[in-house]
PDB file of C-alpha atoms in Angstrom:
ATOM      1  CA  MET A  18       6.456  91.901 -35.981  1.00 49.00           C
ATOM      2  CA  THR A  19      10.232  91.303 -35.397  1.00 47.00           C
ATOM      3  CA  VAL A  20      12.531  94.266 -34.940  1.00 49.00           C
ATOM      4  CA  VAL A  21      16.129  93.689 -35.721  1.00 47.00           C
ATOM      5  CA  ASP A  22      18.726  96.135 -34.357  1.00 47.00           C
ATOM      6  CA  PHE A  23      21.678  96.402 -36.597  1.00 41.00           C
ATOM      7  CA  PRO A  24      24.870  97.964 -35.366  1.00 45.00           C
ATOM      8  CA  ASP A  25      25.783 101.305 -36.940  1.00 45.00           C
ATOM      9  CA  ILE A  26      28.471 100.321 -39.391  1.00 41.00           C
ATOM     10  CA  SER A  27      29.958 103.891 -39.576  1.00 44.00           C
ATOM     11  CA  VAL A  28      31.208 103.634 -35.936  1.00 44.00           C
ATOM     12  CA  PRO A  29      34.231 101.221 -35.218  1.00 48.00           C
ATOM     13  CA  LEU A  30      33.176  98.217 -33.282  1.00 45.00           C
ATOM     14  CA  SER A  31      35.231  99.146 -30.352  1.00 50.00           C
ATOM     15  CA  GLN A  32      33.169 102.398 -29.928  1.00 51.00           C
ATOM     16  CA  ASN A  33      29.858 100.669 -30.890  1.00 44.00           C
ATOM     17  CA  SER A  34      29.812  97.970 -28.132  1.00 50.00           C
ATOM     18  CA  MET A  35      29.701  99.103 -24.558  1.00 61.00           C
ATOM     19  CA  SER A  36      32.669  97.918 -22.560  1.00 79.00           C
ATOM     20  CA  SER A  37      32.065  96.301 -19.114  1.00 80.00           C
ATOM     21  CA  ARG A  38      33.735  99.135 -17.471  1.00 78.00           C
ATOM     22  CA  ASP A  39      31.349 101.647 -19.172  1.00 81.00           C
ATOM     23  CA  ALA A  40      28.322  99.569 -18.051  1.00 86.00           C
ATOM     24  CA  SER A  41      29.697  99.488 -14.617  1.00 86.00           C
ATOM     25  CA  LEU A  42      30.131 103.273 -14.536  1.00 88.00           C
ATOM     26  CA  ASP A  43      26.670 103.548 -15.846  1.00 91.00           C
ATOM     27  CA  ARG A  44      25.415 101.301 -12.952  1.00 92.00           C
ATOM     28  CA  ALA A  45      27.296 103.258 -10.433  1.00 93.00           C
ATOM     29  CA  LEU A  46      26.266 106.729 -11.693  1.00 93.00           C
ATOM     30  CA  HIS A  47      22.596 105.528 -11.794  1.00 94.00           C
ATOM     31  CA  ALA A  48      22.999 104.395  -8.025  1.00 95.00           C
ATOM     32  CA  ILE A  49      24.520 107.622  -6.885  1.00 94.00           C
ATOM     33  CA  ALA A  50      22.123 109.739  -8.785  1.00 95.00           C
ATOM     34  CA  ASP A  51      19.441 109.251  -6.313  1.00 95.00           C
ATOM     35  CA  PRO A  52      19.779 111.385  -3.167  1.00 96.00           C
ATOM     36  CA  THR A  53      18.487 108.705  -0.836  1.00 95.00           C
ATOM     37  CA  ARG A  54      21.281 106.362  -2.019  1.00 95.00           C
ATOM     38  CA  ARG A  55      23.727 109.174  -1.329  1.00 96.00           C
ATOM     39  CA  ARG A  56      22.376 109.590   2.137  1.00 95.00           C
ATOM     40  CA  ILE A  57      22.713 105.793   2.609  1.00 95.00           C
ATOM     41  CA  LEU A  58      26.374 105.862   1.391  1.00 95.00           C
ATOM     42  CA  ARG A  59      27.110 108.767   3.822  1.00 94.00           C
ATOM     43  CA  ALA A  60      25.341 106.878   6.725  1.00 93.00           C
ATOM     44  CA  LEU A  61      27.513 103.808   5.953  1.00 93.00           C
ATOM     45  CA  LYS A  62      30.588 106.005   5.924  1.00 92.00           C
ATOM     46  CA  GLU A  63      29.793 107.824   9.199  1.00 89.00           C
ATOM     47  CA  GLY A  64      28.747 104.433  10.951  1.00 84.00           C
ATOM     48  CA  ALA A  65      32.126 102.899   9.928  1.00 81.00           C
ATOM     49  CA  LEU A  66      33.959 105.836  11.259  1.00 82.00           C
ATOM     50  CA  ALA A  67      31.944 105.807  14.596  1.00 80.00           C
ATOM     51  CA  ALA A  68      32.541 101.958  14.852  1.00 76.00           C
ATOM     52  CA  LYS A  69      36.473 102.555  14.260  1.00 76.00           C
ATOM     53  CA  ALA A  70      36.400 105.516  16.811  1.00 78.00           C
ATOM     54  CA  ALA A  71      34.725 103.048  19.308  1.00 76.00           C
ATOM     55  CA  GLY A  72      37.375 100.302  18.595  1.00 71.00           C
ATOM     56  CA  LYS A  73      34.967  98.092  16.879  1.00 64.00           C
ATOM     57  CA  GLY A  74      36.205  96.353  13.802  1.00 55.00           C
ATOM     58  CA  ALA A  75      39.602  95.878  14.953  1.00 49.00           C
ATOM     59  CA  SER A  76      39.648  92.251  13.970  1.00 50.00           C
ATOM     60  CA  GLY A  77      40.546  93.087  10.318  1.00 51.00           C
ATOM     61  CA  VAL A  78      37.070  93.224   9.326  1.00 57.00           C
ATOM     62  CA  GLU A  79      35.732  96.665   8.178  1.00 66.00           C
ATOM     63  CA  PRO A  80      32.746  97.804  10.358  1.00 75.00           C
ATOM     64  CA  CYS A  81      29.327  97.564   8.779  1.00 84.00           C
ATOM     65  CA  LEU A  82      25.773  98.492   9.539  1.00 88.00           C
ATOM     66  CA  CYS A  83      22.701  96.267   9.426  1.00 86.00           C
ATOM     67  CA  ALA A  84      19.656  97.235   7.567  1.00 87.00           C
ATOM     68  CA  GLY A  85      18.107  98.342  10.906  1.00 86.00           C
ATOM     69  CA  ASP A  86      20.946 100.620  11.563  1.00 88.00           C
ATOM     70  CA  ILE A  87      20.645 102.210   8.199  1.00 91.00           C
ATOM     71  CA  GLU A  88      16.885 102.518   8.568  1.00 90.00           C
ATOM     72  CA  GLU A  89      17.342 104.440  11.844  1.00 90.00           C
ATOM     73  CA  ARG A  90      19.979 106.674  10.356  1.00 90.00           C
ATOM     74  CA  VAL A  91      18.191 107.367   7.115  1.00 90.00           C
ATOM     75  CA  ARG A  92      14.693 107.479   8.511  1.00 93.00           C
ATOM     76  CA  LEU A  93      13.025 105.157   5.725  1.00 92.00           C
ATOM     77  CA  SER A  94      11.196 101.859   5.891  1.00 92.00           C
ATOM     78  CA  GLN A  95      12.821  98.483   5.706  1.00 89.00           C
ATOM     79  CA  PRO A  96      11.518  97.685   2.242  1.00 92.00           C
ATOM     80  CA  THR A  97      12.696 101.010   0.866  1.00 93.00           C
ATOM     81  CA  ILE A  98      16.072 100.475   2.470  1.00 93.00           C
ATOM     82  CA  SER A  99      16.287  96.860   1.019  1.00 92.00           C
ATOM     83  CA  HIS A 100      15.405  98.373  -2.436  1.00 95.00           C
ATOM     84  CA  HIS A 101      18.145 100.863  -2.343  1.00 96.00           C
ATOM     85  CA  MET A 102      20.677  98.637  -0.918  1.00 95.00           C
ATOM     86  CA  ALA A 103      19.978  96.123  -3.861  1.00 95.00           C
ATOM     87  CA  ILE A 104      20.727  98.723  -6.262  1.00 96.00           C
ATOM     88  CA  LEU A 105      23.921  99.977  -4.403  1.00 96.00           C
ATOM     89  CA  THR A 106      25.112  96.287  -4.174  1.00 95.00           C
ATOM     90  CA  LYS A 107      24.511  95.460  -7.805  1.00 94.00           C
ATOM     91  CA  ALA A 108      26.359  98.683  -8.734  1.00 95.00           C
ATOM     92  CA  GLY A 109      29.358  97.248  -6.573  1.00 94.00           C
ATOM     93  CA  LEU A 110      29.439 100.305  -4.372  1.00 95.00           C
ATOM     94  CA  VAL A 111      28.382  98.290  -1.301  1.00 95.00           C
ATOM     95  CA  GLU A 112      29.181  94.902  -0.052  1.00 94.00           C
ATOM     96  CA  ALA A 113      26.499  92.855   1.634  1.00 92.00           C
ATOM     97  CA  THR A 114      27.100  89.940   4.062  1.00 90.00           C
ATOM     98  CA  ARG A 115      24.626  87.580   5.539  1.00 89.00           C
ATOM     99  CA  ARG A 116      25.075  86.539   9.078  1.00 85.00           C
ATOM    100  CA  GLY A 117      22.075  84.495  10.344  1.00 87.00           C
ATOM    101  CA  THR A 118      18.929  86.320   9.475  1.00 87.00           C
ATOM    102  CA  TRP A 119      20.723  89.679   9.301  1.00 86.00           C
ATOM    103  CA  ARG A 120      22.291  91.388   6.253  1.00 88.00           C
ATOM    104  CA  TRP A 121      25.437  93.595   7.001  1.00 90.00           C
ATOM    105  CA  TYR A 122      26.386  96.421   4.722  1.00 93.00           C
ATOM    106  CA  ARG A 123      29.636  98.197   4.188  1.00 92.00           C
ATOM    107  CA  ARG A 124      30.877 100.623   1.429  1.00 93.00           C
ATOM    108  CA  ASP A 125      33.351  99.257  -0.999  1.00 94.00           C
ATOM    109  CA  GLU A 126      35.858 102.179  -0.792  1.00 93.00           C
ATOM    110  CA  LYS A 127      37.994 100.792  -3.652  1.00 94.00           C
ATOM    111  CA  ALA A 128      35.213 100.569  -5.997  1.00 94.00           C
ATOM    112  CA  ILE A 129      33.994 104.170  -4.980  1.00 94.00           C
ATOM    113  CA  ARG A 130      37.524 105.432  -5.718  1.00 93.00           C
ATOM    114  CA  GLY A 131      37.519 103.485  -9.034  1.00 91.00           C
ATOM    115  CA  VAL A 132      34.352 105.231 -10.111  1.00 92.00           C
ATOM    116  CA  VAL A 133      35.830 108.790  -9.240  1.00 92.00           C
ATOM    117  CA  LYS A 134      38.976 107.789 -11.193  1.00 91.00           C
ATOM    118  CA  THR A 135      37.075 106.501 -14.227  1.00 89.00           C
ATOM    119  CA  LEU A 136      34.632 109.479 -14.272  1.00 87.00           C
ATOM    120  CA  ARG A 137      37.726 111.982 -14.170  1.00 90.00           C
ATOM    121  CA  GLY A 138      39.112 110.188 -17.156  1.00 86.00           C
ATOM    122  CA  LYS A 139      35.816 110.248 -19.123  1.00 79.00           C
ATOM    123  CA  LEU A 140      35.165 114.113 -18.465  1.00 82.00           C
TER     124      LEU A 140
END
């Protein structure tokens, strides 16, 4: 049996179809709804602040943490960290860079500010 989903014609098309901004907001809210992912975001922020205080990242590149650093700070297994990092990265809240066999992560502060701004406008 084939099910066909017809749009609700009583709602204007602009309200009926989800905008990419709404979809991005939904992904971000889903990502930060999980307390573990919020802990990871905090760990990334604290790691970047500690690196800046120690003088690292002065070359114009924001300090970042590898999965092992996050694992140590959040006290979860590597596969669990990888799962959460994939969600945060897909939501655009975290940037991932591969260097050799390592993946390095950092918060995307601009994206996080954008989520907060968009959320303020929606509520």
